Coordinates of C-alpha atoms in Angstrom, one line a residue:
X1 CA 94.8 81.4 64.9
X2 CA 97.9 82.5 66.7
X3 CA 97.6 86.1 64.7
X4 CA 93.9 86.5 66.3
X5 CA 95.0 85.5 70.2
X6 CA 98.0 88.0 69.5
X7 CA 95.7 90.5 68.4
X8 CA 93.4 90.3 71.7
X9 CA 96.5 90.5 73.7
X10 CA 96.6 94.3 73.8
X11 CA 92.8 94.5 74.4
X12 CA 93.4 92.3 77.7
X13 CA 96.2 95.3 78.9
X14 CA 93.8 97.6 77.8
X15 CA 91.0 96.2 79.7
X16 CA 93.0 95.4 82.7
X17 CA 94.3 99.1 83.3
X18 CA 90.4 100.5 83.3
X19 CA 89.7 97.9 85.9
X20 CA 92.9 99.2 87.8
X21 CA 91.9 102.6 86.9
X22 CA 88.2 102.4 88.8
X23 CA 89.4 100.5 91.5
X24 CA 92.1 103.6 92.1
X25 CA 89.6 105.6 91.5
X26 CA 87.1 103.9 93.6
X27 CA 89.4 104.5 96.6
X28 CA 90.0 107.9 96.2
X29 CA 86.2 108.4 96.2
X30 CA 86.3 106.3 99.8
X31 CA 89.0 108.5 101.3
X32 CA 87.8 111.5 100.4
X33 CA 84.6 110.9 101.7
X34 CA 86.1 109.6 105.1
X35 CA 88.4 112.9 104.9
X36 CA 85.4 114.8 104.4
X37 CA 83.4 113.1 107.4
X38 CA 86.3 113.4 109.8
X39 CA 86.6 117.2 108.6
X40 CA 83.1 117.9 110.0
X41 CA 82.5 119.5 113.3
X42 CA 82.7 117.9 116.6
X43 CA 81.1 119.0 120.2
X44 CA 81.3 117.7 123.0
X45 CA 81.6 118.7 126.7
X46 CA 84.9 119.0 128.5
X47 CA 84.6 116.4 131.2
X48 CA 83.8 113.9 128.4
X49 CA 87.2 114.9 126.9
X50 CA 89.2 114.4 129.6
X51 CA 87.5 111.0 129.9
X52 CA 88.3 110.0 126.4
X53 CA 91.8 110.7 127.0
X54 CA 92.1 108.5 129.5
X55 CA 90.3 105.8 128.5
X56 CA 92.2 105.4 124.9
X57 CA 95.5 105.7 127.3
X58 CA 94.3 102.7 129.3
X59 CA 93.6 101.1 126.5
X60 CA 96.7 101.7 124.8
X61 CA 98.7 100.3 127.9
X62 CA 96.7 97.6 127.7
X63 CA 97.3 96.7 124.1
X64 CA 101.4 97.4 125.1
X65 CA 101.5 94.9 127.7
X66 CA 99.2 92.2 125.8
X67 CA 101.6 92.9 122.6
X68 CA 105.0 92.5 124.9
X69 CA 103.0 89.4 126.5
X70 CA 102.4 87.8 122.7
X71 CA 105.9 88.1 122.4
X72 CA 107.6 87.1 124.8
X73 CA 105.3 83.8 124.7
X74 CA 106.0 83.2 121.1
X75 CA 109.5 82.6 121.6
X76 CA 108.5 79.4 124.0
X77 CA 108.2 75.8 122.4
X78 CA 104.8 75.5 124.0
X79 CA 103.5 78.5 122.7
X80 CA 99.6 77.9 121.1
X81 CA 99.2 79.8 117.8
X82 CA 95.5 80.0 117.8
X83 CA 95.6 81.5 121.5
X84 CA 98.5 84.1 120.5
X85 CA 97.5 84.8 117.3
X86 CA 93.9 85.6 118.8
X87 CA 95.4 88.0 121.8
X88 CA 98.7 89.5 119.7
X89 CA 95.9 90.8 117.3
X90 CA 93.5 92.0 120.1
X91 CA 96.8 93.9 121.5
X92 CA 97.7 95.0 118.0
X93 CA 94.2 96.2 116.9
X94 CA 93.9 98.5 119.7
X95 CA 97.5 100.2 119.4
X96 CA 96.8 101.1 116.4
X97 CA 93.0 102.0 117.6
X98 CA 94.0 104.2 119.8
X99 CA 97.0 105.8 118.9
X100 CA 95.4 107.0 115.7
X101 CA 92.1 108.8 117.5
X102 CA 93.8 110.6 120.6
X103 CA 95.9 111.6 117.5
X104 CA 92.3 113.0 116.1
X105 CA 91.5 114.5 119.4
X106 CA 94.2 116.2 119.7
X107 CA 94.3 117.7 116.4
X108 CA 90.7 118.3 116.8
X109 CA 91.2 120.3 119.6
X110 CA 94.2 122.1 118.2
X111 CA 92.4 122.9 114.8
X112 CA 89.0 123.7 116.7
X113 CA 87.1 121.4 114.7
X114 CA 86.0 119.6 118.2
X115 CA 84.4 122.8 120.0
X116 CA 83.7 122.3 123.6
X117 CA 79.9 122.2 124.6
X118 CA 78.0 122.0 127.1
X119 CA 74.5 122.1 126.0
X120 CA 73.4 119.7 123.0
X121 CA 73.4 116.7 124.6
X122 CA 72.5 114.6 122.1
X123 CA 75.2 115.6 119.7
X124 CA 77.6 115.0 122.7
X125 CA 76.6 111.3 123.3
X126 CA 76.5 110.7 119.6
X127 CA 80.5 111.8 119.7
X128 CA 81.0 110.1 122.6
X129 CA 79.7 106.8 121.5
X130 CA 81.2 107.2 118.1
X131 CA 85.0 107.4 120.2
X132 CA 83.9 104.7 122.4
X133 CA 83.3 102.0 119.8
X134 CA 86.1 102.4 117.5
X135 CA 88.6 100.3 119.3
X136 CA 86.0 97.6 119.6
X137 CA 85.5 97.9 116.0
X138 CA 89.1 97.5 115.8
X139 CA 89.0 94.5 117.6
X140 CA 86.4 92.9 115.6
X141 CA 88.0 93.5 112.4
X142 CA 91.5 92.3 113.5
X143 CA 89.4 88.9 114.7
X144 CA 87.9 88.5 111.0
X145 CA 91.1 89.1 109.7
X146 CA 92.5 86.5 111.6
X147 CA 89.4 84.2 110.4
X148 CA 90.6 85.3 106.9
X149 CA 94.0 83.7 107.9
X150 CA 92.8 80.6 108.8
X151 CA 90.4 79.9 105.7
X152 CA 94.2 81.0 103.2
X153 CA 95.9 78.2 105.2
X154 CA 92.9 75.4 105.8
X155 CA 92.5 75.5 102.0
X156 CA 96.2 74.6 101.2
X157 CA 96.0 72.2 104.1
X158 CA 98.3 73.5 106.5
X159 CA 97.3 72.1 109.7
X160 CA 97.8 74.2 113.1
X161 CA 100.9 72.2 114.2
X162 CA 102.5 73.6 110.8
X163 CA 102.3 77.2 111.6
X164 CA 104.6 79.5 113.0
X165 CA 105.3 82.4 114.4
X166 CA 105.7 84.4 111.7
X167 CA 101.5 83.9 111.3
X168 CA 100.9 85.4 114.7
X169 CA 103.4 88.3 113.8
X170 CA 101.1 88.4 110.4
X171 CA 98.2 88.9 111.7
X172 CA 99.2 91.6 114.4
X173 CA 100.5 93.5 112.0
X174 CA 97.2 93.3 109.9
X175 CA 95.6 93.9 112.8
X176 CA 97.2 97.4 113.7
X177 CA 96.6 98.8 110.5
X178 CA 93.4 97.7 110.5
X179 CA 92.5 99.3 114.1
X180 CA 94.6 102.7 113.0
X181 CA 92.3 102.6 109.8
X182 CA 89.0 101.3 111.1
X183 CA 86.9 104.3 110.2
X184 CA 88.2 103.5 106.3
X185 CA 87.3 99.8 106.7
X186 CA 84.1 101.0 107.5
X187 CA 83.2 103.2 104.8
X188 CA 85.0 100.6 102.8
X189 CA 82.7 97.8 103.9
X190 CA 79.5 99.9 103.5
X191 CA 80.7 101.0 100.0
X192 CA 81.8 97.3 98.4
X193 CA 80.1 94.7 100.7
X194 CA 77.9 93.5 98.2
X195 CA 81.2 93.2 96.0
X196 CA 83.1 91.4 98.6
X197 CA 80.7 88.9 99.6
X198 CA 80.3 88.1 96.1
X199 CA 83.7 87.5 95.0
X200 CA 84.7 85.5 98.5
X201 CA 81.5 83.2 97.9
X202 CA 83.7 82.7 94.2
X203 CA 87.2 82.5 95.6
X204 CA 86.2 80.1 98.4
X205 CA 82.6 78.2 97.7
X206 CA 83.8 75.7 94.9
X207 CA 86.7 74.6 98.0
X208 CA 83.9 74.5 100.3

């Protein structure tokens, strides 16, 4: 008996590097794809531009000054975690948001791949809404993340007064790489849905 489980040991390797293997590969095939949609051509008129430019640099102050808020908050003895935890990843999320896509516009610009024009307007809304909504995405991801966090904890029963701070620093930090990566979350989710749903309703239903 022992000579036959030895014997399956190096089919277990074997079979646990393919699985790494395809999931490597697996997100390769997602970035590229993302690489090859963010490659395509962009237009869009001149005005809406400028306009984009200012409103990811509002929003960027205002994830600043919400971030610099979470912190200095957390340091008080009457701090909520929920509450910061909830507002440090709003602040985070859209940092990260918006730093990475005036970073795209820029380089769009620079590289010509977003063309100034002034007369498909459908094409132009379609890039305009598609800016518009990525820091909300952001935001909504970062909020599910933290809804992630709190189903890890309630599990292991660790109750609210239990956490600290280093859970609202967690989740910001989640959250800004989440909101400089949204459009990869994305195509991840559309791509592997079906797979995550199906291994969260195994990690977590038999707790439930």
């Amino acid at each position: 008996m022992r000579g036959g489980s030895n014997n399956n040991k190096p089919n277990i390797r074997f079979n646990g590097e393919i699985a790494l293997q395809y999931r490597l590969g697996l997100l390769l095939a997602i970035f590229a794809k993302q690489k090859e949609i963010n490659m395509r051509e962009l237009s869009i008129k001149k005005n809406h531009i400028i306009g984009l430019f200012i409103y990811f640099s509002i929003l960027l102050i205002v994830g600043c000054l919400i971030t610099i808020i979470v912190f200095v908050y957390s340091s008080s003895s009457q701090y909520n975690v929920t509450q910061n935890s909830i507002f440090g990843a709003i602040g985070s999320a859209l940092i990260g948001s918006t730093i990475f896509y005036i970073r795209k516009l820029y380089k769009g610009l620079l590289s010509e791949s977003i063309k100034c024009q002034e007369n498909n307007d459908i094409k132009n809304i379609g890039v305009l809404v598609y800016f518009i909504f990525r820091p909300i995405f952001s935001i909504c991801f970062s909020l599910f993340i933290l809804v992630g966090m709190r189903l890890s904890v309630s599990f292991i029963q660790i109750t609210e007064q239990n956490l600290n701070v280093n859970y609202i620093f967690l989740g910001m930090m989640l959250s800004f790489i989440a909101g400089f990566g949204a459009g990869d979350v994305i195509t991840i989710l559309e791509m592997k849905k079906e797979h995550i749903i199906i291994e969260g309703v195994n990690k977590y239903g038999r707790n439930l």
